[in-house]
C-alpha cells in the first residue's frame, strides 16, 4: 500500500470521468485511465512501478502526483463464525469499522459511510457516539479495496466466492444519504466495468429514510435500496428513528416506489429490528403487512443486537417466528437476518468505532463535541 501523501491525489477517490480528467492533466490520453483502473481494481495493484504496460514516463508522473491509499487498519478481529471486522483510522482519535461476512456462495462487505452518525436512532450503538465527520470517496472505496487485499493475503488464491468481496452493503456506521457527495462517486466505482465491476443487485445502500435524497439518488444511481423501517406507524417510528418526524412513513414509502419505478428495480428491502415488547407484536406485524401489501417489498427482520447501556431487549425466537409467519401469511416476503459476528461486536448496530486509547478518545470527544463510547 502506498502511504498517504497529502499532496498526491488518491486515485481511489476518482470515478472514471474524474480519473480521465486527472490523466489528461498529466498529459496522457484519457484511455490510459481505463488501463490504470484495470491495474488498481482488477489486479489490486498499488505500485505504479509495477504497472508494466504503462509508459515509463507516465508511471514516474503517477508516482509523483498520485497514490493508492486506503485507511489504516487499527485492529483486525475474526469471529468464531468466520466474520471479520476491521477498525480503521479516520484520524488521530477517531475510527470507523467494516465487516466481512462470508457465506457459502458470496462474500459480503459491510462498509461505513460516516464516522459516527447524526440521526440518533434509539436502538443503534453508532448513534451514541454522535456525528464526527463524513468519509471521503477514497475512504469509502478504500474499504472495499483494502478488504480484498486482506482477504487475498489470508486465504489460498483459489478464487472461492466467499473469500472475496462479491457484495457490498452500505450498512456500517453512518447514514450514506447524508454523505451523498462522497457516496455516489463510490457507487460509480463499485459498478464500473473497469472498477469493481459489481452488478447493481450486489450493491445495497441502506438508509434510515432521508426522503429528498432518495429522490436525488434515483437520478444518480440504480443500486439496490434498503430502508430501515422498524415500525409500522409514525408514533412509534418517531421514537425509534427520529428522522421520521421530518419524513413520515407515507412520504418515505412514496419515495421508495418512485425509486423502483425510476430504476426498474425489483423490490425495496425493509429492515425491521425486532425489539421485545416494543415493535414485535402480531398486531404490529399485521399493520406492517398492510402498509407494504401489494408493493414490491421484502422485509428483513433483524434480531436486536444489544450494546452497553441500551434499554432494549432482543425479541424471543418465538416472537420473531410469529412475526415472520404473520407477514408471510399476508403475502409478504420476509426473512430473518442471521446474527453474525456478535462475539466480536460486528453485528448490525454494534459498530461503535471504539478507539483503543481512552486518553485519545476523551481528547477526541472534547475536540469534536461528541459523546464517544469508551
Ligand atoms: N443509517 C443507515 C445505514 C446503517 S444500516 C440505516 O439506518 O439504514 C444498519 C442497519 O442495522 C440498519 O437497518 C439499522 O437499523 C440496523 N441496526 C441498528 N442498530 C441495531 C441493533 N442494535 N441491532 C440490530 N440491528 C440494528
PDB file of C-alpha atoms in Angstrom, residues 89-292:
ATOM      1  CA  UNK A  89      -8.370   5.009  11.366  1.00  0.00           C
ATOM      2  CA  UNK A  90     -10.168   8.218  10.462  1.00  0.00           C
ATOM      3  CA  UNK A  91      -7.700  10.487  12.254  1.00  0.00           C
ATOM      4  CA  UNK A  92      -5.650  10.580  15.453  1.00  0.00           C
ATOM      5  CA  UNK A  93      -8.600   9.985  17.744  1.00  0.00           C
ATOM      6  CA  UNK A  94     -11.447   8.594  15.654  1.00  0.00           C
ATOM      7  CA  UNK A  95     -12.042   5.322  13.888  1.00  0.00           C
ATOM      8  CA  UNK A  96     -14.702   3.505  11.881  1.00  0.00           C
ATOM      9  CA  UNK A  97     -15.428  -0.098  11.092  1.00  0.00           C
ATOM     10  CA  UNK A  98     -16.006  -2.504   8.244  1.00  0.00           C
ATOM     11  CA  UNK A  99     -17.211  -6.095   8.489  1.00  0.00           C
ATOM     12  CA  UNK A 100     -16.786  -9.033   6.103  1.00  0.00           C
ATOM     13  CA  UNK A 101     -19.431 -11.754   6.230  1.00  0.00           C
ATOM     14  CA  UNK A 102     -18.501 -14.957   4.378  1.00  0.00           C
ATOM     15  CA  UNK A 103     -21.353 -17.157   3.171  1.00  0.00           C
ATOM     16  CA  UNK A 104     -21.204 -20.317   1.069  1.00  0.00           C
ATOM     17  CA  UNK A 105     -21.951 -18.533  -2.200  1.00  0.00           C
ATOM     18  CA  UNK A 106     -20.784 -14.994  -1.570  1.00  0.00           C
ATOM     19  CA  UNK A 107     -18.714 -12.617   0.486  1.00  0.00           C
ATOM     20  CA  UNK A 108     -20.480  -9.513   1.752  1.00  0.00           C
ATOM     21  CA  UNK A 109     -18.589  -6.465   2.915  1.00  0.00           C
ATOM     22  CA  UNK A 110     -20.478  -4.087   5.169  1.00  0.00           C
ATOM     23  CA  UNK A 111     -18.880  -0.657   4.885  1.00  0.00           C
ATOM     24  CA  UNK A 112     -19.189   2.649   6.705  1.00  0.00           C
ATOM     25  CA  UNK A 113     -20.045   5.972   5.105  1.00  0.00           C
ATOM     26  CA  UNK A 114     -19.503   8.289   8.079  1.00  0.00           C
ATOM     27  CA  UNK A 115     -17.561   8.361  11.321  1.00  0.00           C
ATOM     28  CA  UNK A 116     -20.413   8.255  13.798  1.00  0.00           C
ATOM     29  CA  UNK A 117     -23.934   9.256  12.817  1.00  0.00           C
ATOM     30  CA  UNK A 118     -26.163  12.252  13.430  1.00  0.00           C
ATOM     31  CA  UNK A 119     -29.527  10.519  13.188  1.00  0.00           C
ATOM     32  CA  UNK A 120     -29.835   9.314  16.759  1.00  0.00           C
ATOM     33  CA  UNK A 121     -31.847   6.112  16.261  1.00  0.00           C
ATOM     34  CA  UNK A 122     -32.545   4.951  19.796  1.00  0.00           C
ATOM     35  CA  UNK A 123     -31.582   1.269  19.275  1.00  0.00           C
ATOM     36  CA  UNK A 124     -28.277   1.801  17.413  1.00  0.00           C
ATOM     37  CA  UNK A 125     -24.927   1.971  19.121  1.00  0.00           C
ATOM     38  CA  UNK A 126     -23.345   4.114  16.409  1.00  0.00           C
ATOM     39  CA  UNK A 127     -25.826   6.851  17.377  1.00  0.00           C
ATOM     40  CA  UNK A 128     -24.407   7.014  20.884  1.00  0.00           C
ATOM     41  CA  UNK A 129     -21.123   8.413  19.688  1.00  0.00           C
ATOM     42  CA  UNK A 130     -22.727  11.238  17.762  1.00  0.00           C
ATOM     43  CA  UNK A 131     -21.512  12.521  14.422  1.00  0.00           C
ATOM     44  CA  UNK A 132     -17.857  13.118  13.750  1.00  0.00           C
ATOM     45  CA  UNK A 133     -17.379  13.510  10.012  1.00  0.00           C
ATOM     46  CA  UNK A 134     -18.209  12.251   6.543  1.00  0.00           C
ATOM     47  CA  UNK A 135     -15.864   9.726   4.979  1.00  0.00           C
ATOM     48  CA  UNK A 136     -14.324  10.733   1.665  1.00  0.00           C
ATOM     49  CA  UNK A 137     -14.970   8.796  -1.544  1.00  0.00           C
ATOM     50  CA  UNK A 138     -11.435   7.396  -1.290  1.00  0.00           C
ATOM     51  CA  UNK A 139     -12.125   6.178   2.249  1.00  0.00           C
ATOM     52  CA  UNK A 140     -15.360   4.503   1.162  1.00  0.00           C
ATOM     53  CA  UNK A 141     -13.832   2.865  -1.926  1.00  0.00           C
ATOM     54  CA  UNK A 142     -10.664   2.159   0.065  1.00  0.00           C
ATOM     55  CA  UNK A 143     -12.622  -0.140   2.393  1.00  0.00           C
ATOM     56  CA  UNK A 144     -13.520  -2.499  -0.467  1.00  0.00           C
ATOM     57  CA  UNK A 145     -10.030  -2.309  -1.961  1.00  0.00           C
ATOM     58  CA  UNK A 146      -8.443  -2.992   1.417  1.00  0.00           C
ATOM     59  CA  UNK A 147     -10.793  -5.865   2.271  1.00  0.00           C
ATOM     60  CA  UNK A 148      -9.918  -7.624  -0.981  1.00  0.00           C
ATOM     61  CA  UNK A 149      -6.237  -7.240  -0.150  1.00  0.00           C
ATOM     62  CA  UNK A 150      -6.685  -8.508   3.380  1.00  0.00           C
ATOM     63  CA  UNK A 151      -8.756 -11.465   2.211  1.00  0.00           C
ATOM     64  CA  UNK A 152      -6.319 -12.354  -0.567  1.00  0.00           C
ATOM     65  CA  UNK A 153      -3.498 -12.269   1.948  1.00  0.00           C
ATOM     66  CA  UNK A 154      -5.100 -14.667   4.357  1.00  0.00           C
ATOM     67  CA  UNK A 155      -6.647 -17.268   2.062  1.00  0.00           C
ATOM     68  CA  UNK A 156      -5.247 -19.514  -0.606  1.00  0.00           C
ATOM     69  CA  UNK A 157      -5.827 -17.979  -4.049  1.00  0.00           C
ATOM     70  CA  UNK A 158      -8.495 -20.449  -5.063  1.00  0.00           C
ATOM     71  CA  UNK A 159     -10.951 -17.790  -6.199  1.00  0.00           C
ATOM     72  CA  UNK A 160     -13.720 -19.104  -3.932  1.00  0.00           C
ATOM     73  CA  UNK A 161     -16.537 -16.599  -3.940  1.00  0.00           C
ATOM     74  CA  UNK A 162     -16.906 -16.403  -0.188  1.00  0.00           C
ATOM     75  CA  UNK A 163     -13.272 -15.340   0.023  1.00  0.00           C
ATOM     76  CA  UNK A 164     -13.513 -12.142  -1.939  1.00  0.00           C
ATOM     77  CA  UNK A 165     -15.918  -9.247  -1.807  1.00  0.00           C
ATOM     78  CA  UNK A 166     -18.801 -10.149  -4.142  1.00  0.00           C
ATOM     79  CA  UNK A 167     -21.407  -7.941  -2.448  1.00  0.00           C
ATOM     80  CA  UNK A 168     -21.169  -4.541  -0.809  1.00  0.00           C
ATOM     81  CA  UNK A 169     -23.711  -3.193   1.656  1.00  0.00           C
ATOM     82  CA  UNK A 170     -23.626   0.357   2.981  1.00  0.00           C
ATOM     83  CA  UNK A 171     -24.900  -0.764   6.360  1.00  0.00           C
ATOM     84  CA  UNK A 172     -21.935   0.051   8.546  1.00  0.00           C
ATOM     85  CA  UNK A 173     -21.531   3.250  10.504  1.00  0.00           C
ATOM     86  CA  UNK A 174     -23.291   6.350   9.293  1.00  0.00           C
ATOM     87  CA  UNK A 175     -26.166   7.420   7.079  1.00  0.00           C
ATOM     88  CA  UNK A 176     -24.993   7.082   3.465  1.00  0.00           C
ATOM     89  CA  UNK A 177     -27.550   9.517   2.058  1.00  0.00           C
ATOM     90  CA  UNK A 178     -26.355  12.193   4.481  1.00  0.00           C
ATOM     91  CA  UNK A 179     -22.972  11.888   2.743  1.00  0.00           C
ATOM     92  CA  UNK A 180     -24.384  11.940  -0.765  1.00  0.00           C
ATOM     93  CA  UNK A 181     -21.439  13.753  -2.367  1.00  0.00           C
ATOM     94  CA  UNK A 182     -18.890  11.121  -1.385  1.00  0.00           C
ATOM     95  CA  UNK A 183     -21.154   8.081  -1.580  1.00  0.00           C
ATOM     96  CA  UNK A 184     -22.438   8.472  -5.148  1.00  0.00           C
ATOM     97  CA  UNK A 185     -18.969   8.544  -6.778  1.00  0.00           C
ATOM     98  CA  UNK A 186     -18.054   5.496  -4.673  1.00  0.00           C
ATOM     99  CA  UNK A 187     -21.131   3.668  -6.007  1.00  0.00           C
ATOM    100  CA  UNK A 188     -19.979   4.536  -9.537  1.00  0.00           C
ATOM    101  CA  UNK A 189     -16.614   2.889  -8.891  1.00  0.00           C
ATOM    102  CA  UNK A 190     -18.283  -0.196  -7.386  1.00  0.00           C
ATOM    103  CA  UNK A 191     -20.403  -0.695 -10.520  1.00  0.00           C
ATOM    104  CA  UNK A 192     -17.976   0.443 -13.234  1.00  0.00           C
ATOM    105  CA  UNK A 193     -16.812  -2.398 -15.519  1.00  0.00           C
ATOM    106  CA  UNK A 194     -13.299  -1.039 -15.086  1.00  0.00           C
ATOM    107  CA  UNK A 195     -13.804  -0.622 -11.342  1.00  0.00           C
ATOM    108  CA  UNK A 196     -15.006  -3.393  -9.026  1.00  0.00           C
ATOM    109  CA  UNK A 197     -17.495  -4.396 -11.716  1.00  0.00           C
ATOM    110  CA  UNK A 198     -20.226  -5.406  -9.250  1.00  0.00           C
ATOM    111  CA  UNK A 199     -23.742  -5.785 -10.558  1.00  0.00           C
ATOM    112  CA  UNK A 200     -26.272  -3.252  -9.258  1.00  0.00           C
ATOM    113  CA  UNK A 201     -28.039  -6.003  -7.339  1.00  0.00           C
ATOM    114  CA  UNK A 202     -24.882  -6.759  -5.390  1.00  0.00           C
ATOM    115  CA  UNK A 203     -24.536  -3.245  -4.037  1.00  0.00           C
ATOM    116  CA  UNK A 204     -27.090  -2.197  -1.426  1.00  0.00           C
ATOM    117  CA  UNK A 205     -27.487   1.237   0.088  1.00  0.00           C
ATOM    118  CA  UNK A 206     -29.359   1.273   3.368  1.00  0.00           C
ATOM    119  CA  UNK A 207     -30.989   4.461   4.583  1.00  0.00           C
ATOM    120  CA  UNK A 208     -32.923   5.464   7.655  1.00  0.00           C
ATOM    121  CA  UNK A 209     -35.213   7.425   5.353  1.00  0.00           C
ATOM    122  CA  UNK A 210     -33.837  10.716   4.050  1.00  0.00           C
ATOM    123  CA  UNK A 211     -36.688  11.230   1.618  1.00  0.00           C
ATOM    124  CA  UNK A 212     -35.335  14.085  -0.568  1.00  0.00           C
ATOM    125  CA  UNK A 213     -32.058  12.227  -1.008  1.00  0.00           C
ATOM    126  CA  UNK A 214     -33.874   9.060  -2.111  1.00  0.00           C
ATOM    127  CA  UNK A 215     -35.371  11.096  -4.988  1.00  0.00           C
ATOM    128  CA  UNK A 216     -31.934  12.508  -5.736  1.00  0.00           C
ATOM    129  CA  UNK A 217     -30.353   9.061  -5.632  1.00  0.00           C
ATOM    130  CA  UNK A 218     -32.843   7.901  -8.252  1.00  0.00           C
ATOM    131  CA  UNK A 219     -31.282  10.447 -10.618  1.00  0.00           C
ATOM    132  CA  UNK A 220     -27.729   9.294  -9.999  1.00  0.00           C
ATOM    133  CA  UNK A 221     -27.611   5.599  -9.227  1.00  0.00           C
ATOM    134  CA  UNK A 222     -29.507   2.356  -9.541  1.00  0.00           C
ATOM    135  CA  UNK A 223     -28.115   0.236  -6.719  1.00  0.00           C
ATOM    136  CA  UNK A 224     -30.428  -1.843  -4.551  1.00  0.00           C
ATOM    137  CA  UNK A 225     -32.230   0.145  -1.874  1.00  0.00           C
ATOM    138  CA  UNK A 226     -32.808  -0.951   1.710  1.00  0.00           C
ATOM    139  CA  UNK A 227     -34.781   1.150   4.151  1.00  0.00           C
ATOM    140  CA  UNK A 228     -34.636   0.951   7.927  1.00  0.00           C
ATOM    141  CA  UNK A 229     -38.338   0.986   8.761  1.00  0.00           C
ATOM    142  CA  UNK A 230     -38.534  -0.628  12.236  1.00  0.00           C
ATOM    143  CA  UNK A 231     -42.097   0.430  12.998  1.00  0.00           C
ATOM    144  CA  UNK A 232     -45.470   0.195  11.248  1.00  0.00           C
ATOM    145  CA  UNK A 233     -46.793   3.553  12.474  1.00  0.00           C
ATOM    146  CA  UNK A 234     -45.482   7.109  12.768  1.00  0.00           C
ATOM    147  CA  UNK A 235     -45.905   7.383  16.503  1.00  0.00           C
ATOM    148  CA  UNK A 236     -43.531   4.508  17.219  1.00  0.00           C
ATOM    149  CA  UNK A 237     -41.199   5.295  14.341  1.00  0.00           C
ATOM    150  CA  UNK A 238     -40.824   8.883  15.581  1.00  0.00           C
ATOM    151  CA  UNK A 239     -39.407   7.411  18.754  1.00  0.00           C
ATOM    152  CA  UNK A 240     -37.141   4.761  17.173  1.00  0.00           C
ATOM    153  CA  UNK A 241     -35.979   6.638  14.071  1.00  0.00           C
ATOM    154  CA  UNK A 242     -36.306  10.364  14.861  1.00  0.00           C
ATOM    155  CA  UNK A 243     -35.831  11.452  11.223  1.00  0.00           C
ATOM    156  CA  UNK A 244     -39.390  10.130  10.825  1.00  0.00           C
ATOM    157  CA  UNK A 245     -40.684  13.356  12.421  1.00  0.00           C
ATOM    158  CA  UNK A 246     -39.405  15.170   9.355  1.00  0.00           C
ATOM    159  CA  UNK A 247     -40.202  12.497   6.777  1.00  0.00           C
ATOM    160  CA  UNK A 248     -43.092  10.309   7.942  1.00  0.00           C
ATOM    161  CA  UNK A 249     -43.766   6.773   6.723  1.00  0.00           C
ATOM    162  CA  UNK A 250     -46.222   7.634   3.924  1.00  0.00           C
ATOM    163  CA  UNK A 251     -43.731  10.046   2.328  1.00  0.00           C
ATOM    164  CA  UNK A 252     -40.918   7.564   2.757  1.00  0.00           C
ATOM    165  CA  UNK A 253     -42.834   4.784   1.034  1.00  0.00           C
ATOM    166  CA  UNK A 254     -43.755   7.111  -1.847  1.00  0.00           C
ATOM    167  CA  UNK A 255     -40.052   7.828  -2.333  1.00  0.00           C
ATOM    168  CA  UNK A 256     -39.251   4.102  -2.304  1.00  0.00           C
ATOM    169  CA  UNK A 257     -41.800   3.250  -5.002  1.00  0.00           C
ATOM    170  CA  UNK A 258     -40.571   6.202  -7.049  1.00  0.00           C
ATOM    171  CA  UNK A 259     -37.009   4.870  -6.777  1.00  0.00           C
ATOM    172  CA  UNK A 260     -38.097   1.452  -8.005  1.00  0.00           C
ATOM    173  CA  UNK A 261     -40.040   2.941 -10.925  1.00  0.00           C
ATOM    174  CA  UNK A 262     -37.118   5.096 -11.986  1.00  0.00           C
ATOM    175  CA  UNK A 263     -34.565   2.344 -11.658  1.00  0.00           C
ATOM    176  CA  UNK A 264     -36.612  -0.534 -12.899  1.00  0.00           C
ATOM    177  CA  UNK A 265     -35.738  -2.203  -9.626  1.00  0.00           C
ATOM    178  CA  UNK A 266     -37.218  -5.429  -8.377  1.00  0.00           C
ATOM    179  CA  UNK A 267     -38.010  -4.563  -4.802  1.00  0.00           C
ATOM    180  CA  UNK A 268     -37.067  -2.493  -1.807  1.00  0.00           C
ATOM    181  CA  UNK A 269     -35.870  -4.301   1.289  1.00  0.00           C
ATOM    182  CA  UNK A 270     -37.325  -3.001   4.529  1.00  0.00           C
ATOM    183  CA  UNK A 271     -35.184  -3.647   7.576  1.00  0.00           C
ATOM    184  CA  UNK A 272     -37.041  -4.162  10.812  1.00  0.00           C
ATOM    185  CA  UNK A 273     -35.086  -4.686  14.018  1.00  0.00           C
ATOM    186  CA  UNK A 274     -37.168  -6.681  16.476  1.00  0.00           C
ATOM    187  CA  UNK A 275     -37.267  -5.163  19.955  1.00  0.00           C
ATOM    188  CA  UNK A 276     -39.005  -7.187  22.664  1.00  0.00           C
ATOM    189  CA  UNK A 277     -42.325  -5.652  23.693  1.00  0.00           C
ATOM    190  CA  UNK A 278     -41.763  -2.562  21.546  1.00  0.00           C
ATOM    191  CA  UNK A 279     -42.418  -3.440  17.901  1.00  0.00           C
ATOM    192  CA  UNK A 280     -42.734  -7.235  17.794  1.00  0.00           C
ATOM    193  CA  UNK A 281     -46.446  -7.936  18.409  1.00  0.00           C
ATOM    194  CA  UNK A 282     -48.683  -9.796  15.973  1.00  0.00           C
ATOM    195  CA  UNK A 283     -50.828  -6.677  15.626  1.00  0.00           C
ATOM    196  CA  UNK A 284     -47.742  -4.734  14.548  1.00  0.00           C
ATOM    197  CA  UNK A 285     -46.867  -7.453  12.033  1.00  0.00           C
ATOM    198  CA  UNK A 286     -50.376  -7.114  10.637  1.00  0.00           C
ATOM    199  CA  UNK A 287     -50.028  -3.329  10.429  1.00  0.00           C
ATOM    200  CA  UNK A 288     -46.675  -3.704   8.669  1.00  0.00           C
ATOM    201  CA  UNK A 289     -48.133  -6.163   6.177  1.00  0.00           C
ATOM    202  CA  UNK A 290     -50.984  -3.745   5.478  1.00  0.00           C
ATOM    203  CA  UNK A 291     -48.511  -0.939   4.827  1.00  0.00           C
ATOM    204  CA  UNK A 292     -46.495  -2.904   2.293  1.00  0.00           C
TER     205      UNK A 292
END
